[in-house]
mmCIF file of C-alpha atoms in Angstrom:
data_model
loop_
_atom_site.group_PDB
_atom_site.id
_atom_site.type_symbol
_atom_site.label_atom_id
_atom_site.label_comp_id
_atom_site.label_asym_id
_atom_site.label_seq_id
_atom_site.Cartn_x
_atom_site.Cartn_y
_atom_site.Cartn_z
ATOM 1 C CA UNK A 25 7.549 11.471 -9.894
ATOM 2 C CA UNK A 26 5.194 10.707 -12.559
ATOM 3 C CA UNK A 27 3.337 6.898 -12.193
ATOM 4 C CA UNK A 28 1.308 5.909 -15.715
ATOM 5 C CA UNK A 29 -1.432 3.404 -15.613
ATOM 6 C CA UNK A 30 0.674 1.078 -17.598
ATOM 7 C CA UNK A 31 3.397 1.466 -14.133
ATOM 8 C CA UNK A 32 1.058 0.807 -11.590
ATOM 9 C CA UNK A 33 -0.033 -3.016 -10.447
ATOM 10 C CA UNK A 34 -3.052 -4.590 -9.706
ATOM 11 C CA UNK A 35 -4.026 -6.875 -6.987
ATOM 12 C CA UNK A 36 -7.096 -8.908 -6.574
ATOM 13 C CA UNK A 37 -7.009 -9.531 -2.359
ATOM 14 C CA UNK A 38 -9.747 -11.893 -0.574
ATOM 15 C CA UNK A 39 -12.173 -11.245 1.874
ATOM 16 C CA UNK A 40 -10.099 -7.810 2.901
ATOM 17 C CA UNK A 41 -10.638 -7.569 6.659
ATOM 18 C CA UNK A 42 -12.771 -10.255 6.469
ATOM 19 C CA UNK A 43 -15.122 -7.825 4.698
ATOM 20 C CA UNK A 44 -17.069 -9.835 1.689
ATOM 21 C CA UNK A 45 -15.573 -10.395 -2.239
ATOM 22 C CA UNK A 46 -12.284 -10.215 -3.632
ATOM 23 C CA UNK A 47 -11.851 -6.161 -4.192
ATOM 24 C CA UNK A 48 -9.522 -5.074 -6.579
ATOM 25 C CA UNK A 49 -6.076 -2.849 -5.547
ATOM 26 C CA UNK A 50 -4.552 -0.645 -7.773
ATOM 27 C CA UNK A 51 -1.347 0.355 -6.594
ATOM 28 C CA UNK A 52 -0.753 4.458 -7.595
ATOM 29 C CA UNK A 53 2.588 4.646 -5.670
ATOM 30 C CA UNK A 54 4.309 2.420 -3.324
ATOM 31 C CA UNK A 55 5.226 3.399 0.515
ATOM 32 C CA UNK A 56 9.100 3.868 -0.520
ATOM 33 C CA UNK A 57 7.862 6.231 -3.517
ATOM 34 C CA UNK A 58 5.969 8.366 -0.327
ATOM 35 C CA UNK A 59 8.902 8.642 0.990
ATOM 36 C CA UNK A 60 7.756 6.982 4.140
ATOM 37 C CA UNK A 61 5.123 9.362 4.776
ATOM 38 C CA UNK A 62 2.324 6.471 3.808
ATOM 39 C CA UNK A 63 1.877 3.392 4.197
ATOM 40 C CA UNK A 64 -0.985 2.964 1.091
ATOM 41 C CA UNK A 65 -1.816 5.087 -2.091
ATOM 42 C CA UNK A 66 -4.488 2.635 -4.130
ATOM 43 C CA UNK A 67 -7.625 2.649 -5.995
ATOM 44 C CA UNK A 68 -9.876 0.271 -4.741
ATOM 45 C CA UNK A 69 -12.641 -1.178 -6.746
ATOM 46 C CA UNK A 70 -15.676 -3.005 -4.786
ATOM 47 C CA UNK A 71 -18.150 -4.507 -6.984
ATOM 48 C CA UNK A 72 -21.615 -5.113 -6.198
ATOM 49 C CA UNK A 73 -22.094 -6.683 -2.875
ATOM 50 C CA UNK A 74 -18.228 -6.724 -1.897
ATOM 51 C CA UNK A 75 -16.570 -4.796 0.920
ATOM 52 C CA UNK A 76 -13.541 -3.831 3.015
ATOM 53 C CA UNK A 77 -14.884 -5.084 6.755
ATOM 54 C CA UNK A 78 -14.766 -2.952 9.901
ATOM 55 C CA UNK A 79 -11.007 -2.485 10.758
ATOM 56 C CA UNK A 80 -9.057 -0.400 13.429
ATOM 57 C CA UNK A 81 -6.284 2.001 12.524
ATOM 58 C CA UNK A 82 -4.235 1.888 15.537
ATOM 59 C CA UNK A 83 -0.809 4.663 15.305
ATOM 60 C CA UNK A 84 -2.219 5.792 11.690
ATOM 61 C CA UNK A 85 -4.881 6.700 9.913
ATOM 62 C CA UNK A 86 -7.211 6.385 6.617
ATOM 63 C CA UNK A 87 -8.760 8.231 4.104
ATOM 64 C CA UNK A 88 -11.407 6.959 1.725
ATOM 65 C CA UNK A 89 -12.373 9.175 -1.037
ATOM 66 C CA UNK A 90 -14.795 7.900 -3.738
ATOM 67 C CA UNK A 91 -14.319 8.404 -7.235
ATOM 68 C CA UNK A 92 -17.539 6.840 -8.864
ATOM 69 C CA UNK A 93 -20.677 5.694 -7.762
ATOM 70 C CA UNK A 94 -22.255 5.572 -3.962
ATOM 71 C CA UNK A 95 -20.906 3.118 -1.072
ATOM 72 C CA UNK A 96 -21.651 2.701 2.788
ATOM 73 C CA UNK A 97 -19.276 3.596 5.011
ATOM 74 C CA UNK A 98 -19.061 2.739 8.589
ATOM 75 C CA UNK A 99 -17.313 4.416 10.999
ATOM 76 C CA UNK A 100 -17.116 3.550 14.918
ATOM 77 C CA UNK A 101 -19.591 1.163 13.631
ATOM 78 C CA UNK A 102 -22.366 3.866 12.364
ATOM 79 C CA UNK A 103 -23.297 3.846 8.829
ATOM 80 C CA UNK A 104 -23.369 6.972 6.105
ATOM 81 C CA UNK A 105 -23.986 6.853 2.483
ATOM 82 C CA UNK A 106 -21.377 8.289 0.421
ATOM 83 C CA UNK A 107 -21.009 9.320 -3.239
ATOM 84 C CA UNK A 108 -18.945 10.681 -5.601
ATOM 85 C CA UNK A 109 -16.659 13.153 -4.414
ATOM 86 C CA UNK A 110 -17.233 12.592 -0.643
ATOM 87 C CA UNK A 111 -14.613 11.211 1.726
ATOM 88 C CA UNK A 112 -14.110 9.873 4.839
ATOM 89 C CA UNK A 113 -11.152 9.986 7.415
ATOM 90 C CA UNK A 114 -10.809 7.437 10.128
ATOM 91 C CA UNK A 115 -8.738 8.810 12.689
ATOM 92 C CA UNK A 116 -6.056 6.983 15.143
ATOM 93 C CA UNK A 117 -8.015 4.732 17.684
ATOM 94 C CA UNK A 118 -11.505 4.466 15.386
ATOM 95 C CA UNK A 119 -13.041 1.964 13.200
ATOM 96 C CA UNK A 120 -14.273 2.079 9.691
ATOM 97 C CA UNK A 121 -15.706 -0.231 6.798
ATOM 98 C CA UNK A 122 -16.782 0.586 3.513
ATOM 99 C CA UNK A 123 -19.588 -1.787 1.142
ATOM 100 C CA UNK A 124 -20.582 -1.370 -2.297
ATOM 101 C CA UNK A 125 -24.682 -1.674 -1.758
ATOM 102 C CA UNK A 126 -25.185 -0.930 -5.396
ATOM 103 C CA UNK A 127 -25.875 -2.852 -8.238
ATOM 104 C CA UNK A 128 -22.272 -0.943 -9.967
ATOM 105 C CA UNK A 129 -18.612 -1.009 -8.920
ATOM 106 C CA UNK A 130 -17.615 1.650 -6.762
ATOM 107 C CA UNK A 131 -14.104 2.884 -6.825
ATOM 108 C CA UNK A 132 -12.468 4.726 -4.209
ATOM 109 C CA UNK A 133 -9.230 5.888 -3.448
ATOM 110 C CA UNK A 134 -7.605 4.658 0.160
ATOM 111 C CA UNK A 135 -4.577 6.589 1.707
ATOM 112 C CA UNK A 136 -2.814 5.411 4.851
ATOM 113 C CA UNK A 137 -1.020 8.282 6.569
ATOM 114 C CA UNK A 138 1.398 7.560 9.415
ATOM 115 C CA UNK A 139 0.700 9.584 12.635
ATOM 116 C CA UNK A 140 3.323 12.133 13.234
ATOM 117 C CA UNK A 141 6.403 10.948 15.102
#
């Protein structure tokens, strides 16, 4: 299944987990394209300041990896820096937030994955 730019949509969401900003979705494929096996494929843009608050993933879990520029990431409430090329996996029963501390966008890609039956 091949998705162009020009396929995938865009969403502008508020305050995402009460996190800070209106970050940008772009949706790569959709949960019925992953054949159930996701529940989120997007590229997430922060820009300076905004961020994706502390959140639990509770019978799944997440992956951020970022694509450009350098972000904080929380997880289980303990801060790392991360930059391009570096990811993070938050794990069934943990926490994790990510915030663009820069004075650039930072865009990241964010994968739900459903635990295993």
């Amino acid at each position: 299944m091949i998705h162009h730019l020009s396929d995938m949509t865009t969403e502008v969401k508020h305050h995402v987990r009460d996190g800070a900003g209106s970050p940008s979705f772009r949706y790569i494929f959709t949960p019925s394209d992953l054949g159930g096996r996701a529940d989120l494929l997007a590229a997430v843009t922060l820009q300076p300041g905004e961020s994706v608050g502390e959140h639990p993933h509770v019978g799944n879990g997440e992956v951020y990896l970022l694509l450009n520029g350098s972000a904080m990431v929380a997880e289980d409430g303990v801060e790392y820096e991360l930059h391009a090329g570096d990811a993070e996996f938050c794990a069934d029963g943990h926490t994790h937030a990510i915030r663009n501390h820069t004075a650039e966008a930072v865009t990241f890609l964010a994968l739900i994955v459903k635990d295993r039956p």
